[in-house]
Every structure is written in C-alpha cells, then in structure tokens.
Amino acid sequence: MDILGATLRVYVEDLEKAVPFYEGLAGAAALRFERGGVEVAAVGCFLLMSGPESQLEVLRKVTATIAVADVEETRDVLASLGADIVAGPVATPAGRNLIARHPDGVIYEYVDRRAA
C-alpha cells in the first residue's frame, strides 16, 4: 500500500467566495463536483466543502483524506491490520474512495485516482 499524500478538509459557508483564494494559494484550478447535496472543490492539497449542516456534520467525522495508489489494495491492508471498512470502495468524480475506522476509532477517507 503506497500512501501518496494527504488532503486538508476545509468546510466553508460560501464556496464561490472561498475557491479563488485557495486557487491563488495552491496555484491550481479547482476541480468541482457535487456529492450528496454537498458542493466540493478540490484545489491542490485542499478539499473545500459547502452544503447543508446535516450533511457536513457527517463529513466532519472524517479526520483526513489520504491519497493512495490503489484503494482495493488499501482496503485489504487496512482490514488485515484491524480497521473497520465503513464504506467503499466506490467510484467518485475524482477516482475511487473508501472510508475506514482505524482500531483507535479515528475515521479516514482513502482515495485513488483510478477510473471506476
């Protein structure tokens, strides 16, 4: 299992206002998509999210997003180490992801950039 990096999760009230700042900071254009009523903009190492508080409350339980080479391989490694696979792997606009609860109770999202 190769860990390629991590993404900082940022919750904002006004995505349209926040995106230009983060594009300037990261020196990259935002990749935008919507998922489950939440508007998302991926900008460099930042994942901006805006939407109904009921949806954001669930997302806030995820500590970080970790980029990996292969989500399915990651699922197998995590399970062998005692992690609970909460959801996935599933396809997203940016690749595949899964949600896992580590044995210490901390929840992480793992993503790869592979098409479904």
Short mmCIF file of N, CA and C in Angstrom, two decimals:
data_model
loop_
_atom_site.label_atom_id
_atom_site.label_comp_id
_atom_site.label_asym_id
_atom_site.label_seq_id
_atom_site.Cartn_x
_atom_site.Cartn_y
_atom_site.Cartn_z
N MET A 1 0.86 -1.18 0.00
CA MET A 1 0.00 0.00 0.00
C MET A 1 0.90 1.23 0.00
N ASP A 2 0.75 2.06 -1.01
CA ASP A 2 1.54 3.28 -1.11
C ASP A 2 0.69 4.49 -0.72
N ILE A 3 1.11 5.24 0.30
CA ILE A 3 0.45 6.49 0.65
C ILE A 3 1.14 7.59 -0.14
N LEU A 4 0.37 8.31 -0.94
CA LEU A 4 0.91 9.32 -1.84
C LEU A 4 0.83 10.73 -1.30
N GLY A 5 -0.02 10.97 -0.29
CA GLY A 5 -0.17 12.30 0.28
C GLY A 5 -1.47 12.40 1.04
N ALA A 6 -1.75 13.58 1.54
CA ALA A 6 -2.97 13.83 2.30
C ALA A 6 -3.62 15.12 1.82
N THR A 7 -4.92 15.20 1.98
CA THR A 7 -5.69 16.37 1.60
C THR A 7 -6.29 16.98 2.85
N LEU A 8 -6.20 18.28 2.95
CA LEU A 8 -6.78 19.01 4.08
C LEU A 8 -8.25 19.29 3.78
N ARG A 9 -9.11 18.90 4.68
CA ARG A 9 -10.55 19.09 4.51
C ARG A 9 -10.93 20.44 5.12
N VAL A 10 -11.55 21.31 4.30
CA VAL A 10 -11.91 22.66 4.72
C VAL A 10 -13.41 22.85 4.48
N TYR A 11 -14.13 23.20 5.53
CA TYR A 11 -15.57 23.40 5.44
C TYR A 11 -15.83 24.90 5.38
N VAL A 12 -16.52 25.36 4.32
CA VAL A 12 -16.74 26.79 4.12
C VAL A 12 -18.22 27.07 3.94
N GLU A 13 -18.63 28.27 4.33
CA GLU A 13 -20.03 28.67 4.14
C GLU A 13 -20.32 29.04 2.70
N ASP A 14 -19.36 29.73 2.05
CA ASP A 14 -19.56 30.24 0.70
C ASP A 14 -18.45 29.71 -0.21
N LEU A 15 -18.74 28.65 -0.94
CA LEU A 15 -17.74 28.03 -1.79
C LEU A 15 -17.26 28.98 -2.89
N GLU A 16 -18.18 29.73 -3.47
CA GLU A 16 -17.81 30.65 -4.56
C GLU A 16 -16.81 31.70 -4.08
N LYS A 17 -16.96 32.14 -2.87
CA LYS A 17 -16.05 33.14 -2.31
C LYS A 17 -14.70 32.51 -1.93
N ALA A 18 -14.73 31.27 -1.46
CA ALA A 18 -13.52 30.61 -0.96
C ALA A 18 -12.62 30.10 -2.09
N VAL A 19 -13.21 29.63 -3.18
CA VAL A 19 -12.43 28.99 -4.24
C VAL A 19 -11.32 29.88 -4.80
N PRO A 20 -11.58 31.14 -5.17
CA PRO A 20 -10.49 31.96 -5.73
C PRO A 20 -9.29 32.10 -4.80
N PHE A 21 -9.54 32.23 -3.50
CA PHE A 21 -8.44 32.32 -2.54
C PHE A 21 -7.58 31.06 -2.59
N TYR A 22 -8.22 29.89 -2.52
CA TYR A 22 -7.47 28.64 -2.49
C TYR A 22 -6.81 28.35 -3.84
N GLU A 23 -7.42 28.76 -4.94
CA GLU A 23 -6.77 28.61 -6.25
C GLU A 23 -5.49 29.45 -6.28
N GLY A 24 -5.55 30.67 -5.76
CA GLY A 24 -4.35 31.51 -5.69
C GLY A 24 -3.30 30.94 -4.76
N LEU A 25 -3.73 30.39 -3.64
CA LEU A 25 -2.81 29.82 -2.66
C LEU A 25 -2.12 28.57 -3.22
N ALA A 26 -2.90 27.70 -3.87
CA ALA A 26 -2.36 26.44 -4.37
C ALA A 26 -1.75 26.56 -5.76
N GLY A 27 -2.06 27.65 -6.46
CA GLY A 27 -1.57 27.80 -7.82
C GLY A 27 -2.17 26.79 -8.77
N ALA A 28 -3.42 26.41 -8.53
CA ALA A 28 -4.09 25.40 -9.34
C ALA A 28 -5.57 25.72 -9.45
N ALA A 29 -6.17 25.28 -10.54
CA ALA A 29 -7.60 25.45 -10.73
C ALA A 29 -8.37 24.40 -9.93
N ALA A 30 -9.56 24.78 -9.49
CA ALA A 30 -10.40 23.88 -8.71
C ALA A 30 -11.08 22.85 -9.61
N LEU A 31 -11.13 21.62 -9.14
CA LEU A 31 -11.94 20.57 -9.73
C LEU A 31 -13.21 20.55 -8.90
N ARG A 32 -14.34 20.87 -9.52
CA ARG A 32 -15.60 20.98 -8.77
C ARG A 32 -16.53 19.82 -9.07
N PHE A 33 -17.24 19.39 -8.04
CA PHE A 33 -18.28 18.39 -8.21
C PHE A 33 -19.23 18.47 -7.03
N GLU A 34 -20.35 17.79 -7.14
CA GLU A 34 -21.36 17.77 -6.09
C GLU A 34 -21.53 16.32 -5.67
N ARG A 35 -21.67 16.11 -4.38
CA ARG A 35 -21.87 14.76 -3.88
C ARG A 35 -22.80 14.78 -2.68
N GLY A 36 -23.96 14.16 -2.82
CA GLY A 36 -24.91 14.06 -1.73
C GLY A 36 -25.37 15.40 -1.18
N GLY A 37 -25.56 16.38 -2.06
CA GLY A 37 -26.02 17.70 -1.63
C GLY A 37 -24.93 18.62 -1.15
N VAL A 38 -23.68 18.17 -1.19
CA VAL A 38 -22.55 18.99 -0.77
C VAL A 38 -21.76 19.38 -2.01
N GLU A 39 -21.50 20.68 -2.14
CA GLU A 39 -20.67 21.18 -3.23
C GLU A 39 -19.21 21.04 -2.80
N VAL A 40 -18.38 20.51 -3.70
CA VAL A 40 -16.98 20.23 -3.39
C VAL A 40 -16.08 20.88 -4.42
N ALA A 41 -14.96 21.41 -3.96
CA ALA A 41 -13.93 21.93 -4.85
C ALA A 41 -12.59 21.40 -4.36
N ALA A 42 -11.92 20.61 -5.21
CA ALA A 42 -10.59 20.11 -4.90
C ALA A 42 -9.59 21.08 -5.52
N VAL A 43 -8.76 21.68 -4.67
CA VAL A 43 -7.78 22.68 -5.13
C VAL A 43 -6.43 22.33 -4.50
N GLY A 44 -5.51 21.83 -5.31
CA GLY A 44 -4.23 21.43 -4.76
C GLY A 44 -4.43 20.43 -3.64
N CYS A 45 -3.87 20.71 -2.48
CA CYS A 45 -4.00 19.79 -1.34
C CYS A 45 -5.22 20.10 -0.46
N PHE A 46 -6.10 20.99 -0.93
CA PHE A 46 -7.28 21.37 -0.16
C PHE A 46 -8.55 20.76 -0.78
N LEU A 47 -9.44 20.30 0.07
CA LEU A 47 -10.75 19.82 -0.34
C LEU A 47 -11.78 20.70 0.36
N LEU A 48 -12.35 21.65 -0.40
CA LEU A 48 -13.32 22.59 0.15
C LEU A 48 -14.71 21.98 0.04
N MET A 49 -15.51 22.11 1.09
CA MET A 49 -16.86 21.55 1.09
C MET A 49 -17.84 22.56 1.67
N SER A 50 -19.00 22.64 1.03
CA SER A 50 -20.04 23.55 1.48
C SER A 50 -21.39 22.89 1.21
N GLY A 51 -22.29 23.02 2.16
CA GLY A 51 -23.61 22.43 1.98
C GLY A 51 -24.41 22.46 3.25
N PRO A 52 -25.51 21.70 3.26
CA PRO A 52 -26.38 21.65 4.44
C PRO A 52 -25.63 21.11 5.66
N GLU A 53 -25.85 21.72 6.77
CA GLU A 53 -25.15 21.32 8.00
C GLU A 53 -25.38 19.84 8.31
N SER A 54 -26.56 19.32 8.01
CA SER A 54 -26.82 17.90 8.28
C SER A 54 -25.86 17.00 7.51
N GLN A 55 -25.49 17.38 6.31
CA GLN A 55 -24.54 16.62 5.50
C GLN A 55 -23.10 16.86 5.97
N LEU A 56 -22.78 18.11 6.26
CA LEU A 56 -21.42 18.44 6.70
C LEU A 56 -21.10 17.80 8.04
N GLU A 57 -22.09 17.65 8.90
CA GLU A 57 -21.88 17.03 10.20
C GLU A 57 -21.33 15.62 10.04
N VAL A 58 -21.84 14.88 9.06
CA VAL A 58 -21.34 13.53 8.79
C VAL A 58 -19.92 13.59 8.25
N LEU A 59 -19.65 14.51 7.33
CA LEU A 59 -18.32 14.62 6.71
C LEU A 59 -17.25 15.03 7.72
N ARG A 60 -17.64 15.82 8.71
CA ARG A 60 -16.67 16.28 9.72
C ARG A 60 -16.14 15.15 10.59
N LYS A 61 -16.78 14.01 10.57
CA LYS A 61 -16.30 12.87 11.35
C LYS A 61 -15.07 12.24 10.72
N VAL A 62 -14.80 12.57 9.45
CA VAL A 62 -13.63 12.05 8.75
C VAL A 62 -12.46 12.99 9.03
N THR A 63 -11.41 12.47 9.63
CA THR A 63 -10.27 13.28 10.05
C THR A 63 -9.47 13.83 8.89
N ALA A 64 -9.21 13.00 7.88
CA ALA A 64 -8.39 13.43 6.75
C ALA A 64 -8.68 12.55 5.55
N THR A 65 -8.28 13.04 4.38
CA THR A 65 -8.34 12.26 3.15
C THR A 65 -6.91 11.90 2.77
N ILE A 66 -6.67 10.62 2.55
CA ILE A 66 -5.32 10.13 2.25
C ILE A 66 -5.31 9.55 0.84
N ALA A 67 -4.41 10.06 0.00
CA ALA A 67 -4.28 9.56 -1.36
C ALA A 67 -3.42 8.30 -1.36
N VAL A 68 -3.89 7.28 -2.05
CA VAL A 68 -3.16 6.01 -2.16
C VAL A 68 -3.10 5.58 -3.62
N ALA A 69 -2.21 4.66 -3.92
CA ALA A 69 -2.07 4.18 -5.28
C ALA A 69 -3.25 3.31 -5.71
N ASP A 70 -3.80 2.52 -4.78
CA ASP A 70 -4.86 1.58 -5.13
C ASP A 70 -5.77 1.37 -3.91
N VAL A 71 -7.01 1.79 -4.03
CA VAL A 71 -7.97 1.71 -2.92
C VAL A 71 -8.27 0.27 -2.53
N GLU A 72 -8.36 -0.62 -3.50
CA GLU A 72 -8.69 -2.01 -3.17
C GLU A 72 -7.54 -2.68 -2.41
N GLU A 73 -6.32 -2.42 -2.81
CA GLU A 73 -5.17 -2.93 -2.05
C GLU A 73 -5.17 -2.33 -0.65
N THR A 74 -5.48 -1.05 -0.56
CA THR A 74 -5.54 -0.37 0.74
C THR A 74 -6.60 -0.99 1.64
N ARG A 75 -7.76 -1.30 1.07
CA ARG A 75 -8.82 -1.97 1.84
C ARG A 75 -8.30 -3.26 2.45
N ASP A 76 -7.58 -4.05 1.66
CA ASP A 76 -7.07 -5.33 2.15
C ASP A 76 -6.06 -5.13 3.28
N VAL A 77 -5.16 -4.16 3.10
CA VAL A 77 -4.15 -3.89 4.14
C VAL A 77 -4.83 -3.39 5.41
N LEU A 78 -5.75 -2.44 5.28
CA LEU A 78 -6.44 -1.90 6.45
C LEU A 78 -7.18 -3.01 7.20
N ALA A 79 -7.91 -3.84 6.47
CA ALA A 79 -8.67 -4.93 7.10
C ALA A 79 -7.72 -5.89 7.82
N SER A 80 -6.58 -6.19 7.21
CA SER A 80 -5.64 -7.12 7.85
C SER A 80 -5.03 -6.54 9.12
N LEU A 81 -5.02 -5.21 9.22
CA LEU A 81 -4.48 -4.54 10.41
C LEU A 81 -5.54 -4.24 11.47
N GLY A 82 -6.79 -4.65 11.20
CA GLY A 82 -7.85 -4.48 12.19
C GLY A 82 -8.73 -3.28 12.01
N ALA A 83 -8.62 -2.57 10.87
CA ALA A 83 -9.50 -1.43 10.61
C ALA A 83 -10.87 -1.94 10.18
N ASP A 84 -11.89 -1.15 10.45
CA ASP A 84 -13.26 -1.44 10.02
C ASP A 84 -13.53 -0.65 8.75
N ILE A 85 -13.83 -1.31 7.65
CA ILE A 85 -14.16 -0.62 6.40
C ILE A 85 -15.62 -0.20 6.50
N VAL A 86 -15.85 1.09 6.65
CA VAL A 86 -17.19 1.64 6.86
C VAL A 86 -17.95 1.73 5.55
N ALA A 87 -17.27 2.12 4.47
CA ALA A 87 -17.92 2.27 3.16
C ALA A 87 -16.89 2.13 2.05
N GLY A 88 -17.31 1.56 0.94
CA GLY A 88 -16.49 1.51 -0.26
C GLY A 88 -15.70 0.23 -0.38
N PRO A 89 -14.88 0.19 -1.40
CA PRO A 89 -14.58 1.24 -2.37
C PRO A 89 -15.78 1.57 -3.28
N VAL A 90 -15.91 2.85 -3.58
CA VAL A 90 -16.93 3.33 -4.51
C VAL A 90 -16.31 4.35 -5.46
N ALA A 91 -16.93 4.51 -6.62
CA ALA A 91 -16.46 5.48 -7.61
C ALA A 91 -16.88 6.88 -7.19
N THR A 92 -16.00 7.86 -7.42
CA THR A 92 -16.31 9.28 -7.21
C THR A 92 -15.88 10.02 -8.47
N PRO A 93 -16.22 11.29 -8.59
CA PRO A 93 -15.78 12.05 -9.77
C PRO A 93 -14.26 12.14 -9.90
N ALA A 94 -13.54 11.94 -8.80
CA ALA A 94 -12.07 12.07 -8.83
C ALA A 94 -11.35 10.73 -8.78
N GLY A 95 -12.07 9.63 -8.75
CA GLY A 95 -11.45 8.31 -8.63
C GLY A 95 -12.29 7.42 -7.74
N ARG A 96 -11.66 6.55 -6.98
CA ARG A 96 -12.38 5.66 -6.06
C ARG A 96 -12.02 6.01 -4.63
N ASN A 97 -12.95 5.74 -3.70
CA ASN A 97 -12.64 6.01 -2.31
C ASN A 97 -13.21 4.94 -1.39
N LEU A 98 -12.73 4.95 -0.18
CA LEU A 98 -13.31 4.14 0.89
C LEU A 98 -13.16 4.92 2.18
N ILE A 99 -14.01 4.58 3.13
CA ILE A 99 -13.96 5.17 4.46
C ILE A 99 -13.63 4.05 5.44
N ALA A 100 -12.63 4.29 6.30
CA ALA A 100 -12.22 3.26 7.25
C ALA A 100 -12.07 3.86 8.65
N ARG A 101 -12.49 3.07 9.64
CA ARG A 101 -12.28 3.44 11.04
C ARG A 101 -11.10 2.61 11.54
N HIS A 102 -10.06 3.30 11.96
CA HIS A 102 -8.87 2.62 12.48
C HIS A 102 -9.18 2.04 13.85
N PRO A 103 -8.38 1.09 14.31
CA PRO A 103 -8.64 0.49 15.62
C PRO A 103 -8.70 1.51 16.77
N ASP A 104 -8.05 2.68 16.60
CA ASP A 104 -8.11 3.71 17.65
C ASP A 104 -9.37 4.56 17.57
N GLY A 105 -10.25 4.26 16.59
CA GLY A 105 -11.52 4.97 16.46
C GLY A 105 -11.51 6.14 15.49
N VAL A 106 -10.34 6.53 15.00
CA VAL A 106 -10.24 7.66 14.08
C VAL A 106 -10.68 7.21 12.68
N ILE A 107 -11.45 8.06 12.01
CA ILE A 107 -12.00 7.74 10.70
C ILE A 107 -11.26 8.52 9.61
N TYR A 108 -10.87 7.80 8.54
CA TYR A 108 -10.16 8.40 7.41
C TYR A 108 -10.83 8.01 6.10
N GLU A 109 -10.69 8.89 5.12
CA GLU A 109 -11.07 8.57 3.76
C GLU A 109 -9.79 8.26 3.00
N TYR A 110 -9.81 7.20 2.20
CA TYR A 110 -8.69 6.85 1.33
C TYR A 110 -9.18 6.96 -0.12
N VAL A 111 -8.38 7.60 -0.97
CA VAL A 111 -8.78 7.81 -2.37
C VAL A 111 -7.64 7.43 -3.30
N ASP A 112 -8.02 6.98 -4.49
CA ASP A 112 -7.05 6.83 -5.57
C ASP A 112 -7.59 7.58 -6.78
N ARG A 113 -6.82 7.71 -7.81
CA ARG A 113 -7.22 8.47 -8.98
C ARG A 113 -7.59 7.55 -10.14
N ARG A 114 -7.92 6.31 -9.84
CA ARG A 114 -8.27 5.36 -10.87
C ARG A 114 -9.73 5.49 -11.26
N ALA A 115 -10.02 5.39 -12.53
CA ALA A 115 -11.40 5.41 -13.01
C ALA A 115 -12.08 4.13 -12.56
N ALA A 116 -13.37 4.24 -12.35
CA ALA A 116 -14.13 3.06 -11.89
C ALA A 116 -14.25 2.02 -13.00
#
